[in-house]
PDB file of C-alpha atoms and ligand atoms in Angstrom:
ATOM      1  CA  MET A  32       9.607  -4.621  26.329  1.00  0.00           C
ATOM      2  CA  THR A  33      13.025  -6.210  27.595  1.00  0.00           C
ATOM      3  CA  ILE A  34      15.523  -8.936  25.574  1.00  0.00           C
ATOM      4  CA  GLU A  35      16.649 -11.577  28.134  1.00  0.00           C
ATOM      5  CA  ILE A  36      20.639 -12.206  27.134  1.00  0.00           C
ATOM      6  CA  ALA A  37      21.470 -15.816  29.370  1.00  0.00           C
ATOM      7  CA  ASP A  38      25.405 -16.775  28.964  1.00  0.00           C
ATOM      8  CA  GLU A  39      26.745 -19.226  31.257  1.00  0.00           C
ATOM      9  CA  TYR A  40      29.842 -17.457  31.707  1.00  0.00           C
ATOM     10  CA  VAL A  41      28.930 -13.643  30.955  1.00  0.00           C
ATOM     11  CA  GLY A  42      25.940 -13.874  32.942  1.00  0.00           C
ATOM     12  CA  ARG A  43      22.160 -13.106  32.343  1.00  0.00           C
ATOM     13  CA  VAL A  44      21.465  -9.681  31.564  1.00  0.00           C
ATOM     14  CA  ARG A  45      17.958  -8.002  30.043  1.00  0.00           C
ATOM     15  CA  TYR A  46      18.075  -4.940  27.734  1.00  0.00           C
ATOM     16  CA  THR A  47      15.934  -2.760  26.284  1.00  0.00           C
ATOM     17  CA  VAL A  48      16.166  -2.345  22.277  1.00  0.00           C
ATOM     18  CA  SER A  49      18.194   0.783  22.133  1.00  0.00           C
ATOM     19  CA  GLU A  50      20.141  -0.176  25.062  1.00  0.00           C
ATOM     20  CA  LEU A  51      21.352  -3.744  22.696  1.00  0.00           C
ATOM     21  CA  ALA A  52      22.093  -1.978  19.609  1.00  0.00           C
ATOM     22  CA  ALA A  53      23.969   0.871  21.921  1.00  0.00           C
ATOM     23  CA  ILE A  54      26.397  -2.434  22.442  1.00  0.00           C
ATOM     24  CA  ALA A  55      27.016  -2.880  18.471  1.00  0.00           C
ATOM     25  CA  PRO A  56      30.225  -1.400  17.161  1.00  0.00           C
ATOM     26  CA  ARG A  57      28.681  -0.631  13.511  1.00  0.00           C
ATOM     27  CA  ARG A  58      24.845  -0.801  12.461  1.00  0.00           C
ATOM     28  CA  PHE A  59      23.751  -0.825   8.933  1.00  0.00           C
ATOM     29  CA  PRO A  60      20.711  -0.861   6.483  1.00  0.00           C
ATOM     30  CA  VAL A  61      19.701  -4.991   6.381  1.00  0.00           C
ATOM     31  CA  GLN A  62      19.321  -4.412   3.412  1.00  0.00           C
ATOM     32  CA  GLU A  63      22.927  -5.337   2.974  1.00  0.00           C
ATOM     33  CA  ARG A  64      23.027  -8.375   3.793  1.00  0.00           C
ATOM     34  CA  VAL A  65      19.275  -9.279   3.270  1.00  0.00           C
ATOM     35  CA  ASN A  66      17.094  -8.807  -0.233  1.00  0.00           C
ATOM     36  CA  GLY A  67      14.080  -6.577   0.300  1.00  0.00           C
ATOM     37  CA  VAL A  68      13.981  -6.151   4.077  1.00  0.00           C
ATOM     38  CA  THR A  69      14.389  -2.790   5.476  1.00  0.00           C
ATOM     39  CA  GLY A  70      15.227  -1.055   8.520  1.00  0.00           C
ATOM     40  CA  LYS A  71      18.414  -1.056  10.807  1.00  0.00           C
ATOM     41  CA  ALA A  72      20.630  -3.633  11.789  1.00  0.00           C
ATOM     42  CA  PHE A  73      23.434  -4.999  14.095  1.00  0.00           C
ATOM     43  CA  ASP A  74      26.093  -7.725  13.260  1.00  0.00           C
ATOM     44  CA  TRP A  75      25.038 -10.838  15.625  1.00  0.00           C
ATOM     45  CA  LEU A  76      29.063 -11.684  16.189  1.00  0.00           C
ATOM     46  CA  THR A  77      30.789  -8.622  16.225  1.00  0.00           C
ATOM     47  CA  TRP A  78      28.544  -7.333  19.381  1.00  0.00           C
ATOM     48  CA  TYR A  79      28.507 -11.034  21.380  1.00  0.00           C
ATOM     49  CA  GLU A  80      31.933  -9.572  21.205  1.00  0.00           C
ATOM     50  CA  ALA A  81      31.598  -6.017  21.996  1.00  0.00           C
ATOM     51  CA  TRP A  82      29.005  -7.011  24.644  1.00  0.00           C
ATOM     52  CA  VAL A  83      31.597  -9.883  26.346  1.00  0.00           C
ATOM     53  CA  ARG A  84      34.353  -7.102  26.619  1.00  0.00           C
ATOM     54  CA  ALA A  85      31.749  -4.017  28.019  1.00  0.00           C
ATOM     55  CA  GLN A  86      31.112  -7.725  31.016  1.00  0.00           C
ATOM     56  CA  GLN A  87      34.244  -7.385  31.520  1.00  0.00           C
ATOM     57  CA  ALA A  88      34.285 -11.409  31.226  1.00  0.00           C
ATOM     58  CA  GLU A  89      36.486 -13.564  29.767  1.00  0.00           C
ATOM     59  CA  PRO A  90      34.999 -16.555  28.339  1.00  0.00           C
ATOM     60  CA  GLY A  91      37.974 -17.495  26.992  1.00  0.00           C
ATOM     61  CA  ARG A  92      36.391 -19.846  24.281  1.00  0.00           C
ATOM     62  CA  THR A  93      33.928 -19.424  21.270  1.00  0.00           C
ATOM     63  CA  PRO A  94      30.108 -20.003  21.851  1.00  0.00           C
ATOM     64  CA  THR A  95      28.992 -23.707  19.960  1.00  0.00           C
ATOM     65  CA  ARG A  96      25.574 -22.604  19.727  1.00  0.00           C
ATOM     66  CA  LEU A  97      22.820 -19.948  20.193  1.00  0.00           C
ATOM     67  CA  GLU A  98      18.767 -19.735  21.383  1.00  0.00           C
ATOM     68  CA  VAL A  99      16.735 -17.679  20.293  1.00  0.00           C
ATOM     69  CA  GLU A 100      12.661 -17.842  21.571  1.00  0.00           C
ATOM     70  CA  GLY A 101      10.186 -15.001  20.016  1.00  0.00           C
ATOM     71  CA  ALA A 102       7.129 -14.266  22.501  1.00  0.00           C
ATOM     72  CA  ASP A 103       5.465 -16.206  20.958  1.00  0.00           C
ATOM     73  CA  GLU A 104       7.603 -19.198  22.123  1.00  0.00           C
ATOM     74  CA  PHE A 105       8.886 -20.457  18.348  1.00  0.00           C
ATOM     75  CA  GLN A 106      12.339 -21.017  18.898  1.00  0.00           C
ATOM     76  CA  ALA A 107      15.198 -21.707  17.054  1.00  0.00           C
ATOM     77  CA  GLY A 108      18.765 -23.317  18.001  1.00  0.00           C
ATOM     78  CA  ILE A 109      21.622 -22.707  15.268  1.00  0.00           C
ATOM     79  CA  PRO A 110      25.261 -23.750  15.466  1.00  0.00           C
ATOM     80  CA  TRP A 111      27.540 -20.793  15.712  1.00  0.00           C
ATOM     81  CA  SER A 112      29.547 -21.830  12.554  1.00  0.00           C
ATOM     82  CA  GLU A 113      26.121 -20.919  10.849  1.00  0.00           C
ATOM     83  CA  LEU A 114      26.478 -16.980  12.704  1.00  0.00           C
ATOM     84  CA  LYS A 115      28.567 -15.998  10.628  1.00  0.00           C
ATOM     85  CA  GLN A 116      26.409 -13.403   8.741  1.00  0.00           C
ATOM     86  CA  ALA A 117      23.960 -13.307  11.092  1.00  0.00           C
ATOM     87  CA  LEU A 118      22.236  -9.988  11.817  1.00  0.00           C
ATOM     88  CA  VAL A 119      19.701  -8.370  14.268  1.00  0.00           C
ATOM     89  CA  LEU A 120      16.755  -6.272  12.664  1.00  0.00           C
ATOM     90  CA  TYR A 121      16.247  -3.801  15.608  1.00  0.00           C
ATOM     91  CA  GLU A 122      14.439  -0.655  14.090  1.00  0.00           C
ATOM     92  CA  GLN A 123      12.971   0.916  10.811  1.00  0.00           C
ATOM     93  CA  GLU A 124      15.102   2.690   8.806  1.00  0.00           C
ATOM     94  CA  ASP A 125      13.013   5.970  10.318  1.00  0.00           C
ATOM     95  CA  GLY A 126      13.745   5.318  13.596  1.00  0.00           C
ATOM     96  CA  SER A 127      10.433   3.807  15.040  1.00  0.00           C
ATOM     97  CA  PRO A 128      10.275   0.480  16.471  1.00  0.00           C
ATOM     98  CA  LEU A 129      10.034  -2.882  14.046  1.00  0.00           C
ATOM     99  CA  ALA A 130       5.897  -2.742  12.804  1.00  0.00           C
ATOM    100  CA  LYS A 131       6.833  -6.757  12.280  1.00  0.00           C
ATOM    101  CA  GLY A 132       9.309  -8.941  14.796  1.00  0.00           C
ATOM    102  CA  TYR A 133       9.139  -5.995  17.822  1.00  0.00           C
ATOM    103  CA  PRO A 134      11.138  -5.819  19.684  1.00  0.00           C
ATOM    104  CA  ILE A 135      13.803  -7.708  17.366  1.00  0.00           C
ATOM    105  CA  ARG A 136      14.074  -9.762  14.536  1.00  0.00           C
ATOM    106  CA  LEU A 137      17.177 -11.639  14.455  1.00  0.00           C
ATOM    107  CA  TYR A 138      17.908 -12.685  10.862  1.00  0.00           C
ATOM    108  CA  VAL A 139      20.145 -15.727   9.361  1.00  0.00           C
ATOM    109  CA  PRO A 140      21.340 -15.337   5.475  1.00  0.00           C
ATOM    110  CA  ASP A 141      23.639 -18.198   5.403  1.00  0.00           C
ATOM    111  CA  GLY A 142      21.167 -20.339   8.259  1.00  0.00           C
ATOM    112  CA  SER A 143      20.037 -23.509   6.506  1.00  0.00           C
ATOM    113  CA  SER A 144      16.735 -22.243   6.282  1.00  0.00           C
ATOM    114  CA  GLU A 145      14.531 -19.124   6.723  1.00  0.00           C
ATOM    115  CA  CYS A 146      12.436 -20.351   9.405  1.00  0.00           C
ATOM    116  CA  LEU A 147      15.930 -20.186  11.715  1.00  0.00           C
ATOM    117  CA  ASN A 148      14.952 -15.742  10.739  1.00  0.00           C
ATOM    118  CA  VAL A 149      13.160 -15.668  14.140  1.00  0.00           C
ATOM    119  CA  LYS A 150      10.696 -12.899  15.142  1.00  0.00           C
ATOM    120  CA  SER A 151      10.002 -10.629  17.704  1.00  0.00           C
ATOM    121  CA  VAL A 152      13.289 -12.338  19.763  1.00  0.00           C
ATOM    122  CA  VAL A 153      12.631 -11.791  23.801  1.00  0.00           C
ATOM    123  CA  ARG A 154      14.991 -14.596  24.802  1.00  0.00           C
ATOM    124  CA  ILE A 155      18.866 -15.358  23.780  1.00  0.00           C
ATOM    125  CA  ARG A 156      20.755 -18.258  25.004  1.00  0.00           C
ATOM    126  CA  ILE A 157      24.397 -18.606  24.411  1.00  0.00           C
ATOM    127  CA  LEU A 158      26.023 -22.372  24.984  1.00  0.00           C
ATOM    128  CA  TYR A 159      29.047 -23.092  25.256  1.00  0.00           C
ATOM    129  CA  ASP A 160      28.848 -27.180  25.503  1.00  0.00           C
ATOM    130  CA  GLU A 161      30.405 -29.605  22.960  1.00  0.00           C
ATOM    131  CA  GLU A 162      27.492 -31.436  22.598  1.00  0.00           C
ATOM    132  CA  ALA A 163      26.295 -28.564  21.509  1.00  0.00           C
ATOM    133  CA  ALA A 164      27.726 -27.830  18.723  1.00  0.00           C
ATOM    134  CA  GLU A 165      26.874 -31.750  17.215  1.00  0.00           C
ATOM    135  CA  LYS A 166      23.294 -30.807  16.890  1.00  0.00           C
ATOM    136  CA  SER A 167      22.354 -28.888  13.464  1.00  0.00           C
ATOM    137  CA  ALA A 168      19.836 -25.735  13.434  1.00  0.00           C
ATOM    138  CA  THR A 169      16.184 -26.466  15.008  1.00  0.00           C
ATOM    139  CA  TYR A 170      13.338 -24.562  15.316  1.00  0.00           C
ATOM    140  CA  GLY A 171       9.794 -25.049  15.979  1.00  0.00           C
ATOM    141  CA  PHE A 172       7.440 -24.209  18.561  1.00  0.00           C
ATOM    142  CA  LYS A 173       8.118 -25.536  22.434  1.00  0.00           C
ATOM    143  CA  ASN A 174       6.861 -28.297  23.486  1.00  0.00           C
ATOM    144  CA  THR A 175       3.742 -26.688  25.207  1.00  0.00           C
ATOM    145  CA  ILE A 176       1.899 -29.914  27.213  1.00  0.00           C
ATOM    146  CA  THR A 177      -1.234 -29.261  28.126  1.00  0.00           C
ATOM    147  CA  PRO A 178      -2.223 -30.851  32.054  1.00  0.00           C
ATOM    148  CA  GLU A 179      -5.503 -32.301  29.695  1.00  0.00           C
ATOM    149  CA  GLN A 180      -2.809 -33.939  27.395  1.00  0.00           C
ATOM    150  CA  LEU A 181      -1.132 -35.707  30.216  1.00  0.00           C
ATOM    151  CA  LEU A 182      -3.500 -37.299  31.507  1.00  0.00           C
ATOM    152  CA  LYS A 183      -5.353 -38.301  28.354  1.00  0.00           C
ATOM    153  CA  PRO A 184      -4.625 -42.202  27.375  1.00  0.00           C
ATOM    154  CA  ARG A 185      -2.614 -42.628  24.266  1.00  0.00           C
ATOM    155  CA  SER A 186      -4.564 -43.631  21.147  1.00  0.00           C
TER     156      SER A 186
HETATM  157  N1  LIG B 420       8.289 -15.645  16.293  1.00  0.00           N
HETATM  158  C1  LIG B 420       8.696 -16.064  15.272  1.00  0.00           C
HETATM  159  N2  LIG B 420       9.216 -15.498  13.956  1.00  0.00           N
HETATM  160  C2  LIG B 420       9.042 -16.724  12.963  1.00  0.00           C
HETATM  161  C3  LIG B 420       7.999 -17.963  12.905  1.00  0.00           C
HETATM  162  C4  LIG B 420       7.224 -18.064  13.594  1.00  0.00           C
HETATM  163  O1  LIG B 420       6.221 -18.513  13.367  1.00  0.00           O
HETATM  164  N3  LIG B 420       6.953 -17.372  15.109  1.00  0.00           N
HETATM  165  N4  LIG B 420       7.899 -18.566  12.154  1.00  0.00           N
HETATM  166  C5  LIG B 420       9.255 -18.355  10.877  1.00  0.00           C
HETATM  167  C6  LIG B 420       9.013 -19.517  10.006  1.00  0.00           C
HETATM  168  S1  LIG B 420       9.234 -20.406  10.318  1.00  0.00           S
HETATM  169  C7  LIG B 420       9.643 -18.479   8.479  1.00  0.00           C
HETATM  170  S2  LIG B 420       9.426 -19.554   7.457  1.00  0.00           S
HETATM  171  C8  LIG B 420       9.585 -17.517   9.063  1.00  0.00           C
HETATM  172  C9  LIG B 420       8.728 -16.043   7.687  1.00  0.00           C
HETATM  173  O2  LIG B 420       8.990 -15.162   7.955  1.00  0.00           O
HETATM  174  P1  LIG B 420       8.519 -13.680   7.621  1.00  0.00           P
HETATM  175  O3  LIG B 420       7.111 -13.818   8.296  1.00  0.00           O
HETATM  176  O4  LIG B 420       9.205 -12.632   7.387  1.00  0.00           O
HETATM  177  O5  LIG B 420       7.878 -14.104   6.150  1.00  0.00           O
HETATM  178  O6  LIG B 420      10.058 -16.697   9.829  1.00  0.00           O
HETATM  179  C10 LIG B 420      10.160 -18.168  11.119  1.00  0.00           C
HETATM  180  N5  LIG B 420      10.129 -16.982  12.286  1.00  0.00           N
HETATM  181 MO1  LIG B 421       9.420 -21.919   7.967  1.00  0.00          MO
END
């Protein structure tokens, strides 16, 4: 299982959970920020900064929004300004893969909703456009419209 990171300046890469976690400058128990949850986590914003440096990229500006998508197509869009406490849970205390939320789970402790804590994250998109900064946080299942639904007349 890999996680795709897509950033219009830095590029598009895929990491395993251990590759992703190895980029983080510091890893710590998730309980430091989220009550009642156990496992190991890393801070999202410092991960992003370390990643940009490691990629030798120079976006030269701050992202405006983060979009994450779970394996079940649940997704969330979060203004970058809501991510100051955001963290990624990546393994259990004993080092084994997450039993719930595998491969990784995002937590946004100071976000506007608990619904933003996306489980089983497989895709992460980093946005820079000003328009994205204006929007508030969003979450829910991706719209998947079947050909049958498209053909059916509205009643
Ligand atoms: N992948 C995925 N993540 C998800 C969801 C989901 O359906 N799929 N539900 C969200 C919602 S609406 C809530 S309230 C929380 C619930 O987290 P919990 O299962 O730890 O209680 O997970 C969020 N993360
Ligand atoms: Mo929710």
